[in-house]
PDB file of C-alpha atoms in Angstrom:
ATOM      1  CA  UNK V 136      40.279  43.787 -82.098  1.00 83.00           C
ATOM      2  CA  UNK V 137      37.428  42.051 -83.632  1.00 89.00           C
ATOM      3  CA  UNK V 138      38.441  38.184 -84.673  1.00 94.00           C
ATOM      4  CA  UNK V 139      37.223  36.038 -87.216  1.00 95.00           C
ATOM      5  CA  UNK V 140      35.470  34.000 -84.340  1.00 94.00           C
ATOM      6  CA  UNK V 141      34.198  36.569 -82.943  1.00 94.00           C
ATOM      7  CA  UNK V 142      31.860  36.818 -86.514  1.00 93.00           C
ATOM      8  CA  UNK V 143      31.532  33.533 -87.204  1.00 93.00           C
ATOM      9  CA  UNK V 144      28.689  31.212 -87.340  1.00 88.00           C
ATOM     10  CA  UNK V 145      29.368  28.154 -85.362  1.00 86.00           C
ATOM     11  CA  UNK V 146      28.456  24.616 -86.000  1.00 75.00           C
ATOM     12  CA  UNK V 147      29.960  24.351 -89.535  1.00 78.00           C
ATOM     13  CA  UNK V 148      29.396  20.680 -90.848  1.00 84.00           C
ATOM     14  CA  UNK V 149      32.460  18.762 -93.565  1.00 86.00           C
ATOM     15  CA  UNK V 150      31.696  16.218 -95.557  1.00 92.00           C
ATOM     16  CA  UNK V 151      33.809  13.965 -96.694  1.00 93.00           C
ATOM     17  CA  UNK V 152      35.758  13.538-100.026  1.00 94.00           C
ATOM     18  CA  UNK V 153      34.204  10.185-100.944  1.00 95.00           C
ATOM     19  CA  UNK V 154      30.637  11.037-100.035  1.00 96.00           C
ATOM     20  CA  UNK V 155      28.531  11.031-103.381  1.00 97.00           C
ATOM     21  CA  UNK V 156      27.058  14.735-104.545  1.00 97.00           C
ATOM     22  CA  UNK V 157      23.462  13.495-104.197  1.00 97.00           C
ATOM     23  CA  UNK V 158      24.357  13.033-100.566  1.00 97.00           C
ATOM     24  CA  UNK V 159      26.188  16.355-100.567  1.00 97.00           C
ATOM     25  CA  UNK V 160      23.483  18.292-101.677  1.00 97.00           C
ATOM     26  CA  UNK V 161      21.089  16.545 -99.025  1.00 97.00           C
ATOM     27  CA  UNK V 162      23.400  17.534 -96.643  1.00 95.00           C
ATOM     28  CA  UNK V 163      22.814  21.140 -98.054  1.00 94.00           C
ATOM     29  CA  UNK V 164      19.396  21.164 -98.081  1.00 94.00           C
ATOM     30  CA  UNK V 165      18.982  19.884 -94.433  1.00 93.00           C
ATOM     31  CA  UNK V 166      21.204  22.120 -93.144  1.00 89.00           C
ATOM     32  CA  UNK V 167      19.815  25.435 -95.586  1.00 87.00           C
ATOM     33  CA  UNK V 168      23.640  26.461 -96.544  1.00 86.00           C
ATOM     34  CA  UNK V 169      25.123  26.739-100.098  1.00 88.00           C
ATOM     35  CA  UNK V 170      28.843  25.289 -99.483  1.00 88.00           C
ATOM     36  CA  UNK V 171      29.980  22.397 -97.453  1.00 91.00           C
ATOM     37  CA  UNK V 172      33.783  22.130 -96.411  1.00 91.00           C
ATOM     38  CA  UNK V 173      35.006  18.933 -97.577  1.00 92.00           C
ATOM     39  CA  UNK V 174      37.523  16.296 -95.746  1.00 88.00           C
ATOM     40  CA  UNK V 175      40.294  14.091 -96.490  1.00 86.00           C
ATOM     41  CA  UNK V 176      40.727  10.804 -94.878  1.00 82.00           C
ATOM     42  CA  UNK V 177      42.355  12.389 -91.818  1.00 79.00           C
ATOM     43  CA  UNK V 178      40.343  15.215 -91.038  1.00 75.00           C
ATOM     44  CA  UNK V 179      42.256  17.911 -93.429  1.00 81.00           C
ATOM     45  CA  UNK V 180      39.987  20.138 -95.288  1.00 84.00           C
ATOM     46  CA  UNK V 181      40.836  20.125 -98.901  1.00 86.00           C
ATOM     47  CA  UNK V 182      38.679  22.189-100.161  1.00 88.00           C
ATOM     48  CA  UNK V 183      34.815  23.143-100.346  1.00 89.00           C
ATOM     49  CA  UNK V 184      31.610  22.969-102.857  1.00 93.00           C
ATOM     50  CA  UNK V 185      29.352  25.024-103.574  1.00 92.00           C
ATOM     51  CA  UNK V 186      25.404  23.952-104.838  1.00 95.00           C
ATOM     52  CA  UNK V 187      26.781  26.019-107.594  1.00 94.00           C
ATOM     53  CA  UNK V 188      29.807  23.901-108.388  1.00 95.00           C
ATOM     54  CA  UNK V 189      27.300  20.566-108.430  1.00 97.00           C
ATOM     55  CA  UNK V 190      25.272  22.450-111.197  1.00 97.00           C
ATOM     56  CA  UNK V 191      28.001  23.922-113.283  1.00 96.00           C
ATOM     57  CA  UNK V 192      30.947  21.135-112.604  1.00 96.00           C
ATOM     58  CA  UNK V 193      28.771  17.614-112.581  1.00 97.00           C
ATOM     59  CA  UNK V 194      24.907  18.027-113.753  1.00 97.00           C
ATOM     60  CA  UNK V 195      26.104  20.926-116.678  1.00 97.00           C
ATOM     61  CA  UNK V 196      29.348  18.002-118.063  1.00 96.00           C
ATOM     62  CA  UNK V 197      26.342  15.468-118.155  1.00 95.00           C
ATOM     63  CA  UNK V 198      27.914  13.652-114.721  1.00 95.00           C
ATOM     64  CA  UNK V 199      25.539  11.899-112.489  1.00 96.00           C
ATOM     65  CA  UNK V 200      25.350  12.537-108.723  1.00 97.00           C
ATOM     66  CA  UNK V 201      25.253   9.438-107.489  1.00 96.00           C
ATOM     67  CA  UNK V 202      28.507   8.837-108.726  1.00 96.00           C
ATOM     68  CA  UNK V 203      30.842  11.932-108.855  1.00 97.00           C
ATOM     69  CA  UNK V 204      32.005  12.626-105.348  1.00 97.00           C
ATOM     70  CA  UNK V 205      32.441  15.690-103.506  1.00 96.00           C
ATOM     71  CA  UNK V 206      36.715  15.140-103.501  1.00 94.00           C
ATOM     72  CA  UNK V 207      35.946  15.548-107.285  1.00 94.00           C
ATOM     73  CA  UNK V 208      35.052  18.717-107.389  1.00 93.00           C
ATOM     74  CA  UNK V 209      37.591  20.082-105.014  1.00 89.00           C
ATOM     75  CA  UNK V 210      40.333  21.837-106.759  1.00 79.00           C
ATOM     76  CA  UNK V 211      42.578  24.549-106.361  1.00 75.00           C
ATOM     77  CA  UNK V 212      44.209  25.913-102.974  1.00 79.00           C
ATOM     78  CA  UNK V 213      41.979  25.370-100.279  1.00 82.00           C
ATOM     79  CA  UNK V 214      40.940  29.105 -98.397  1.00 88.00           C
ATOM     80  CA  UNK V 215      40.889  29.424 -95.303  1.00 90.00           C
ATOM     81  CA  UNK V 216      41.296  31.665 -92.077  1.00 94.00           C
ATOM     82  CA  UNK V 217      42.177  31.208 -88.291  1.00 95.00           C
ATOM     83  CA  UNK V 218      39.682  31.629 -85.533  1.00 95.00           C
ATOM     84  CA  UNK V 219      42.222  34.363 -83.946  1.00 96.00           C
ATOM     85  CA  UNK V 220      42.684  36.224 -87.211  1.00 96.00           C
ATOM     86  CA  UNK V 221      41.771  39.968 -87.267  1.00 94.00           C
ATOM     87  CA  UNK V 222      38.626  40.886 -89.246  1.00 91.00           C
ATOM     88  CA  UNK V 223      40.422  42.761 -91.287  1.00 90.00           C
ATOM     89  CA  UNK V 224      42.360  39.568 -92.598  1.00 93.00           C
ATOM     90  CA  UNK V 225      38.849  38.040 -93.274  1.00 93.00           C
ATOM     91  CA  UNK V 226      37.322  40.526 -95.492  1.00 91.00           C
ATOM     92  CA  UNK V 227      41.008  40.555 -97.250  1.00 91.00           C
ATOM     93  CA  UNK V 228      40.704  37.057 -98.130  1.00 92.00           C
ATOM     94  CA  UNK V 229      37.218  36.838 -99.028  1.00 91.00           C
ATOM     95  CA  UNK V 230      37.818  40.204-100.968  1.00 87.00           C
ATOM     96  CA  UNK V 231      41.366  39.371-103.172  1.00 88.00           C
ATOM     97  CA  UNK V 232      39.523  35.902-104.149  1.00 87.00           C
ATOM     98  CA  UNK V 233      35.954  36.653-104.315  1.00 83.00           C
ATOM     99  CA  UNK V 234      35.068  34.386-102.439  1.00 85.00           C
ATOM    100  CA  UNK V 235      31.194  34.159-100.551  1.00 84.00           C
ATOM    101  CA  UNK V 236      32.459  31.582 -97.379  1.00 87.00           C
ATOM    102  CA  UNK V 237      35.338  31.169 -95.358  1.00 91.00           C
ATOM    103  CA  UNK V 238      35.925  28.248 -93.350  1.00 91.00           C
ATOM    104  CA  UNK V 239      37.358  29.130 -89.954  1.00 92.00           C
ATOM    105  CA  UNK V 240      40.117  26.541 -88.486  1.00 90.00           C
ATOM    106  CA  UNK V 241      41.728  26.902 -84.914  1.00 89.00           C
ATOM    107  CA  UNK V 242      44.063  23.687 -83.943  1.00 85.00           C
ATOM    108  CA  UNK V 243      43.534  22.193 -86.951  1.00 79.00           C
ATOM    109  CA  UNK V 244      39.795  21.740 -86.649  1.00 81.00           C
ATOM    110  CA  UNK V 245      37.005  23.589 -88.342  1.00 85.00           C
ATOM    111  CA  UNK V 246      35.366  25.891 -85.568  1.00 88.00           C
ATOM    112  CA  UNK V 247      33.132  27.431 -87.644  1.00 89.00           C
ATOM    113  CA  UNK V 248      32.381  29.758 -90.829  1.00 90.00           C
ATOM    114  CA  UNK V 249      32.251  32.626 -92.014  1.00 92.00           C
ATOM    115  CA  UNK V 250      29.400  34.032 -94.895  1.00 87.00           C
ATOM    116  CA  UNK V 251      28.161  37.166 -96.282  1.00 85.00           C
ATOM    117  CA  UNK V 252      25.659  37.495 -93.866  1.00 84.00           C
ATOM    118  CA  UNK V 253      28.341  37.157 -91.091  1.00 89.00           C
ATOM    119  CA  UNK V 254      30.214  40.026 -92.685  1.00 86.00           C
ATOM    120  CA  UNK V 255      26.690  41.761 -92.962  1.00 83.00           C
ATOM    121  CA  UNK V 256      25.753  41.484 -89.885  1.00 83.00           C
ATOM    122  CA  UNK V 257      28.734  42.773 -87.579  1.00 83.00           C
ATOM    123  CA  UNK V 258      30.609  45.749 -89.777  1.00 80.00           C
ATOM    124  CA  UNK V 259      29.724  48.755 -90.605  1.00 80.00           C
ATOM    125  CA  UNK V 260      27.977  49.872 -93.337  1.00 80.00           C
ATOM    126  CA  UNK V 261      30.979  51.410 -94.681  1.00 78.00           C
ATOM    127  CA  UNK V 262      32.686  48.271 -94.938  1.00 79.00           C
ATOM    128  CA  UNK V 263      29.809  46.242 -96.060  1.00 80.00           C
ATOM    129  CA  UNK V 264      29.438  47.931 -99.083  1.00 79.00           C
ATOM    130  CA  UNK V 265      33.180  47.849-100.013  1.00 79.00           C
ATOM    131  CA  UNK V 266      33.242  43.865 -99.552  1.00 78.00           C
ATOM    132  CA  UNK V 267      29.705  44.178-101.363  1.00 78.00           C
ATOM    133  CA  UNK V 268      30.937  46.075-104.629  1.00 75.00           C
ATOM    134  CA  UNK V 269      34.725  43.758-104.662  1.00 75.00           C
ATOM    135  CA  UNK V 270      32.726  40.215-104.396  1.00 70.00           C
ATOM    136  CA  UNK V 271      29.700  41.317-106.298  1.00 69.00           C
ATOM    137  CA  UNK V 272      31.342  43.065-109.351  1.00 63.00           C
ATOM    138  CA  UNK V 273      31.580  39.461-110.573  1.00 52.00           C
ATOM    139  CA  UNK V 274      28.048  38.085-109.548  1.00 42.00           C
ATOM    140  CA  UNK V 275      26.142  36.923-111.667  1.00 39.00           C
TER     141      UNK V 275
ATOM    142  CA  UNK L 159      21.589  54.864-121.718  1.00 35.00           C
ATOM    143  CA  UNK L 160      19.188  57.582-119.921  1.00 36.00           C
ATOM    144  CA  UNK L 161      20.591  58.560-116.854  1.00 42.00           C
ATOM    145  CA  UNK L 162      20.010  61.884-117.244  1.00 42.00           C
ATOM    146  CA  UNK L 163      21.838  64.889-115.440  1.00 35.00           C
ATOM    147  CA  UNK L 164      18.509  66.409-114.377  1.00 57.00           C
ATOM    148  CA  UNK L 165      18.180  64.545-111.073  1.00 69.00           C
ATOM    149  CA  UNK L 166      16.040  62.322-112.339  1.00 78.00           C
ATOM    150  CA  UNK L 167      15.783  58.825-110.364  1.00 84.00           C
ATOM    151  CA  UNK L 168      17.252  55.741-111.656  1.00 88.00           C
ATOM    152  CA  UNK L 169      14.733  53.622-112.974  1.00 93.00           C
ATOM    153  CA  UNK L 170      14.855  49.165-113.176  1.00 94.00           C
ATOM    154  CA  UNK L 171      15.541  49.781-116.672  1.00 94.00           C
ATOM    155  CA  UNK L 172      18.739  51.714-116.093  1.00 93.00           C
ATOM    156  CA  UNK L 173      20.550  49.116-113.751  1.00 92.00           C
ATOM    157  CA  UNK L 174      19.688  46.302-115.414  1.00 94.00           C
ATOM    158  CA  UNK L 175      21.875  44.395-117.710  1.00 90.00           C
ATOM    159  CA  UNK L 176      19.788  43.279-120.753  1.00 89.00           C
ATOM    160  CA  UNK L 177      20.423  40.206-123.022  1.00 80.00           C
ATOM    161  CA  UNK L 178      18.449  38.051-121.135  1.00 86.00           C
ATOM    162  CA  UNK L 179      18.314  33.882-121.675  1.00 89.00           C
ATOM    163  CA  UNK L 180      15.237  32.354-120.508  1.00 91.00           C
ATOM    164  CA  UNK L 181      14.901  28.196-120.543  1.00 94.00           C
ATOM    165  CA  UNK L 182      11.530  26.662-122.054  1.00 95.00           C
ATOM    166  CA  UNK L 183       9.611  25.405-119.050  1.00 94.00           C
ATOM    167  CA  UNK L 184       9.306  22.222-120.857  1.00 96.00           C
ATOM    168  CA  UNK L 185      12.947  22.223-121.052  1.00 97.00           C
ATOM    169  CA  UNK L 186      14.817  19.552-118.304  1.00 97.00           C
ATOM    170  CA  UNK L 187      17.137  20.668-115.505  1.00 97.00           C
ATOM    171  CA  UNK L 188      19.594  19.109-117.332  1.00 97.00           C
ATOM    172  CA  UNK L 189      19.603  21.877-120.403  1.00 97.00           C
ATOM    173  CA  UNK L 190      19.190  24.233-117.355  1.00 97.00           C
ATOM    174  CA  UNK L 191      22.699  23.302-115.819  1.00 97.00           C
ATOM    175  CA  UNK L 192      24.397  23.227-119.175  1.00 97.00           C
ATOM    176  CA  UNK L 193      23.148  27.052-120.348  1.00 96.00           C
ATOM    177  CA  UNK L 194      23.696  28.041-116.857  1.00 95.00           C
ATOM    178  CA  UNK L 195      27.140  27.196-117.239  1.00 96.00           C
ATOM    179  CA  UNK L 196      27.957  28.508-120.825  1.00 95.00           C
ATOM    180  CA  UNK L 197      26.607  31.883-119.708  1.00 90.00           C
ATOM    181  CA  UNK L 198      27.901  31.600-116.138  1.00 89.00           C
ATOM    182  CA  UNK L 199      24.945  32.930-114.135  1.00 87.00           C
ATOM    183  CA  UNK L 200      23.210  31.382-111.508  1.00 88.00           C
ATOM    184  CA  UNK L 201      19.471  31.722-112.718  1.00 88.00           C
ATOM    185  CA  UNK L 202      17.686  31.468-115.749  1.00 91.00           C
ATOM    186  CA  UNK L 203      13.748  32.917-116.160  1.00 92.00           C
ATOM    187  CA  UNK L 204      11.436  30.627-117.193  1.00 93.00           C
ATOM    188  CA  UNK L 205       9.177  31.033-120.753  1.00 90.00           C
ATOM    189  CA  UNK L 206       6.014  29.851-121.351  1.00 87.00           C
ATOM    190  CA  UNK L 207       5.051  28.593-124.457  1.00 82.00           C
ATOM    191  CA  UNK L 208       3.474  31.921-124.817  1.00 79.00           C
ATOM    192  CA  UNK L 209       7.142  33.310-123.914  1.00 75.00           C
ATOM    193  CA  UNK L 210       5.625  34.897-121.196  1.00 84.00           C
ATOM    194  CA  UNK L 211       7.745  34.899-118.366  1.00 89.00           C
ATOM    195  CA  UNK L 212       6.466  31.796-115.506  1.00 89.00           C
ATOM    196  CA  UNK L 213       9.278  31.688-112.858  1.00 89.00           C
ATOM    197  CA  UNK L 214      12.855  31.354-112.237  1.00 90.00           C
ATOM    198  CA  UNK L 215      14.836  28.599-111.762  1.00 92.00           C
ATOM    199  CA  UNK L 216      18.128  29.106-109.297  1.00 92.00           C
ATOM    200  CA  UNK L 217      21.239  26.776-109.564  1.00 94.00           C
ATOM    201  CA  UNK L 218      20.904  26.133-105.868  1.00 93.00           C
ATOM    202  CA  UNK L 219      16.605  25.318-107.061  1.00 94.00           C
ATOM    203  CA  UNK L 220      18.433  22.279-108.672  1.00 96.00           C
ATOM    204  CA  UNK L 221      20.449  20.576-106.525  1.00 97.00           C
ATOM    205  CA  UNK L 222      17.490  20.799-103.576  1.00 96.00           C
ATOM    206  CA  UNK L 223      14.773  20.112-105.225  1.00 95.00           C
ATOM    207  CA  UNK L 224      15.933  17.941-107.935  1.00 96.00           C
ATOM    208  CA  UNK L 225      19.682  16.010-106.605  1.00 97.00           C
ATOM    209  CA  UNK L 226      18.869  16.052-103.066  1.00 97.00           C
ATOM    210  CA  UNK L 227      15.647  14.245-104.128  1.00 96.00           C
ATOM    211  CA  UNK L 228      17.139  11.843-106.109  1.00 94.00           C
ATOM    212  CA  UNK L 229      15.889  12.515-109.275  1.00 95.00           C
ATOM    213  CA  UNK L 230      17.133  12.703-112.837  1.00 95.00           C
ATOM    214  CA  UNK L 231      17.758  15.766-114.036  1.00 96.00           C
ATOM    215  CA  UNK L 232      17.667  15.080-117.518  1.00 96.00           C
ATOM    216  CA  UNK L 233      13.743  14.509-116.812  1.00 96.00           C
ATOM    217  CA  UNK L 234      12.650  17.042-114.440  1.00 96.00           C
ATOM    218  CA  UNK L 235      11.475  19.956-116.579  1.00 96.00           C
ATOM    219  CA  UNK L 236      12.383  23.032-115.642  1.00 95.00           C
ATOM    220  CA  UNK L 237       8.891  24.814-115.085  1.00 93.00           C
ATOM    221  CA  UNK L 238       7.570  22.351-112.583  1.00 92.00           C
ATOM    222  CA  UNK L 239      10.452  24.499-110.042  1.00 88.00           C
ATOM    223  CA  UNK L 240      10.607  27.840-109.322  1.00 66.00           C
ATOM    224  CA  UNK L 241       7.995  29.267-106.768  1.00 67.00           C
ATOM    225  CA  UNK L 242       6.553  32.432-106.287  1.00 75.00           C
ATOM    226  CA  UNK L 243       7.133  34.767-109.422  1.00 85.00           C
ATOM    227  CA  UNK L 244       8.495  38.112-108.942  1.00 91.00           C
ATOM    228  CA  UNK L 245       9.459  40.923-111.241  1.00 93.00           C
ATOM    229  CA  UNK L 246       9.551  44.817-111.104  1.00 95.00           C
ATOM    230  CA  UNK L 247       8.051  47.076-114.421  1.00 96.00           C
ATOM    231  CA  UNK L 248      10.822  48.486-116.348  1.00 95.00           C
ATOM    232  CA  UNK L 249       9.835  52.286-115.622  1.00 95.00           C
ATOM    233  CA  UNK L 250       9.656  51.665-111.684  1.00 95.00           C
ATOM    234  CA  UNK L 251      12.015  53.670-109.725  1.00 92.00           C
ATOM    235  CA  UNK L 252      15.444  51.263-109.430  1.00 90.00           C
ATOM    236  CA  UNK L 253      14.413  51.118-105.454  1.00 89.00           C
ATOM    237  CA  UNK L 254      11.337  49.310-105.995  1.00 92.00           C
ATOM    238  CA  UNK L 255      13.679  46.706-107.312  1.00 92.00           C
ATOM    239  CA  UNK L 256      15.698  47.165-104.072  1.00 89.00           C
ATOM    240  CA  UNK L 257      12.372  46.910-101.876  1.00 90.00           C
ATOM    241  CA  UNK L 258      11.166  43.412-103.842  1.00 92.00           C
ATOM    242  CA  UNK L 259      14.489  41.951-103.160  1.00 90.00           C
ATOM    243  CA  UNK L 260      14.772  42.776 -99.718  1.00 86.00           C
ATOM    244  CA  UNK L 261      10.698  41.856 -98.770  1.00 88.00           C
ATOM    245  CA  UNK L 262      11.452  38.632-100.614  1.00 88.00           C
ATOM    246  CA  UNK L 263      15.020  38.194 -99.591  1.00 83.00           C
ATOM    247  CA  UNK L 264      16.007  36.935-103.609  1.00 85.00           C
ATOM    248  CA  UNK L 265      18.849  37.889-105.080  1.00 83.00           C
ATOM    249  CA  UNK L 266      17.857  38.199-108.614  1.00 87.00           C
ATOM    250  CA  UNK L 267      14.789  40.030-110.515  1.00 92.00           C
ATOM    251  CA  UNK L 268      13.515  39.978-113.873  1.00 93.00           C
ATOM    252  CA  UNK L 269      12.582  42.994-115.573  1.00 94.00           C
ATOM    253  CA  UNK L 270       8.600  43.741-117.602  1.00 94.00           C
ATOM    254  CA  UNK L 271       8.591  45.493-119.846  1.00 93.00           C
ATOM    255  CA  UNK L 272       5.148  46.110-118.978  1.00 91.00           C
ATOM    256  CA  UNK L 273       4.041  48.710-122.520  1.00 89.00           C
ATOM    257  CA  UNK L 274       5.778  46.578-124.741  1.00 85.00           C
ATOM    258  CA  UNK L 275       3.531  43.107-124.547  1.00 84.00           C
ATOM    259  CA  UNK L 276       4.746  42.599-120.964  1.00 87.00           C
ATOM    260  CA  UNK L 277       8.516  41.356-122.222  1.00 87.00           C
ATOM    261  CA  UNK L 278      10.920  40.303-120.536  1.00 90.00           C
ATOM    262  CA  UNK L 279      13.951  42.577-121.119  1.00 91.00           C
ATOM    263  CA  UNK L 280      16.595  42.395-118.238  1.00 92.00           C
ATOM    264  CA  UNK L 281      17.590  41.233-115.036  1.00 91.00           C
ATOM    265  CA  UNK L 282      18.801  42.941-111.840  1.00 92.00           C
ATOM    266  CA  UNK L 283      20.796  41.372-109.483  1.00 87.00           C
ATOM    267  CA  UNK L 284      23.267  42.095-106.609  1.00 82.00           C
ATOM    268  CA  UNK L 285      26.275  43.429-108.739  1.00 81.00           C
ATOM    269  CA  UNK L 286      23.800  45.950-110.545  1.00 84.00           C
ATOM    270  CA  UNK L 287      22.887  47.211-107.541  1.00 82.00           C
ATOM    271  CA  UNK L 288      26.504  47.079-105.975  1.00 79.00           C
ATOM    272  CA  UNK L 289      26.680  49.185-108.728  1.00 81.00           C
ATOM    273  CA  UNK L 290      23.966  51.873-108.634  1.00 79.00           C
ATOM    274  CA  UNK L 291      23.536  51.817-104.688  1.00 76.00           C
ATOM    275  CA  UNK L 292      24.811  54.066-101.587  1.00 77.00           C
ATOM    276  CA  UNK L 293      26.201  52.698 -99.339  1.00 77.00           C
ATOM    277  CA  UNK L 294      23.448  52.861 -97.044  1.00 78.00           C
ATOM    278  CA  UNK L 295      21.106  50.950 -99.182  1.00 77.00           C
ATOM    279  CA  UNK L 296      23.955  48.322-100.011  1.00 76.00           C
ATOM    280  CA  UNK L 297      24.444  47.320 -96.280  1.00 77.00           C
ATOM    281  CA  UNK L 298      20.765  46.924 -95.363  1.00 76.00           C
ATOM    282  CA  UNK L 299      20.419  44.872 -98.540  1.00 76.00           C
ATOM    283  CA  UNK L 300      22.617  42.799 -97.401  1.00 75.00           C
ATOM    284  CA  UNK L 301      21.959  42.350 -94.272  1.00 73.00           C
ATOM    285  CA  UNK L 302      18.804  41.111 -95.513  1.00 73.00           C
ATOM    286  CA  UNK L 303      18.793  39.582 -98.398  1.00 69.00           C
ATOM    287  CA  UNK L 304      22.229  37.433 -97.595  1.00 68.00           C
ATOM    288  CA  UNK L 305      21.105  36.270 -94.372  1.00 63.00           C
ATOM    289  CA  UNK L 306      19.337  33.313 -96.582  1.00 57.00           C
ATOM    290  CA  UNK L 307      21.637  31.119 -98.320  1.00 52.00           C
TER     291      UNK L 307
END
């Protein structure tokens, strides 16, 4: 059986809630990913941001960056998988929400993530393409 | 739309979705973000003066090179982003549109209409050719394309 941590990238970074989007999307660009998990006080993840949501949620509404926070942005149920989950659960998730990047949690703590080139990269091309045509059909 | 029965290969201008919004490249970041949220997509084209077509400005574009730097949006204009400039001719085969993509690992080309005054006329991105790919062709784009973020 092929786990979620088995196709995983590993050294996922949070931020946390209170940290300002201009330092949020320095974290992005330093690190050369698109969403950043983000923390609670004690170490929960509540949710994560995209560079997408800091366009569309703060810059678009006329909000400035160095005030609006990264906890402000977070809403909705937080997704998420566990490290020992079968693949099969991953693309399921991902899939039913259309969603690009999965945060991987085992005892609590964030282990690691899971992107599109994750999913790319280890199924087959069969399976690629189905995840490809359920998250794309909404791309824009 | 001509997708004929005769076996005759998909061309750009046959995937594309038309309708196309381009942002003045003397226009700031700031009207950027706002029409990139009314018509929820991810990039806009950028128009010259000339309304020639001078780059393309990504959502992600913005927050590294204009919040990560600290700087206003409202008075960053949108031309002085966007880097190298591609775009396929309307009447190339749809997998030259595949092949830029991949080479360049982007995830969104404009369309020339290269007869008709060299307009811009559509876009193609990853759900068109989710759409209009094999399967094959899907998993190697991806593979490429998505391994940047």
């Amino acid at each position: 059986m092929t786990r979620a941590k088995d196709i995983m990238h590993e050294g996922a970074q949070w931020i946390t809630r209170d940290e300002t989007l201009t330092r949020a999307a320095q974290v992005m660009q330093m690190l050369d990913v698109g969403a950043l998990p983000v923390s609670d006080d004690n170490g929960r993840m509540c949710g994560i941001i995209t560079d997408r949501d800091i366009v569309v949620k703060c810059l678009a509404r006329g909000g400035n960056p160095d005030r609006a926070t990264a906890g402000d942005l977070c809403e909705g149920t937080p997704r998420w998988i566990d490290a020992n989950a079968d693949v099969e659960d991953v693309l399921h998730e991902m899939e039913s929400h259309k969603i690009r990047r999965l945060p991987v949690i085992e005892n609590k703590r964030l282990v690691g993530m899971i992107s599109e080139a994750d999913v790319a990269r280890h199924l087959p091309d069969n399976q690629v393409a189905e995840f490809a045509g359920m998250i794309y059909s909404t791309a824009k | 739309m001509a997708r004929t029965t005769g076996g005759r290969p998909l061309t750009c201008r046959d995937i594309m979705h038309e309708g196309v919004r381009c942002i003045g490249a003397h226009e700031s970041l700031f009207e950027a973000a706002k029409l990139m949220r009314e018509l929820n997509v991810g990039s806009l084209p950028i128009c010259g003066d000339d309304n020639r077509l001078k780059g393309l400005v990504t959502d992600r574009d913005i927050v590294v090179e204009c919040v990560a730097t600290g700087r206003d949006p409202a008075s960053v204009e949108a031309g002085s982003l966007g880097g190298a400039l591609h775009w396929v001719a309307a009447d190339a085969d749809a997998t030259e549109a595949l092949e830029t993509m991949e080479i360049h690992r982007i995830k969104r080309l404009p369309v020339i209409d290269v007869a008709d005054g060299h307009r811009l006329i559509g876009m193609i991105s990853e759900s068109e050719l989710a759409k209009n790919l094999t399967d094959e062709q899907i998993a190697e784009f991806a593979g490429r394309v998505f391994a940047a973020p």
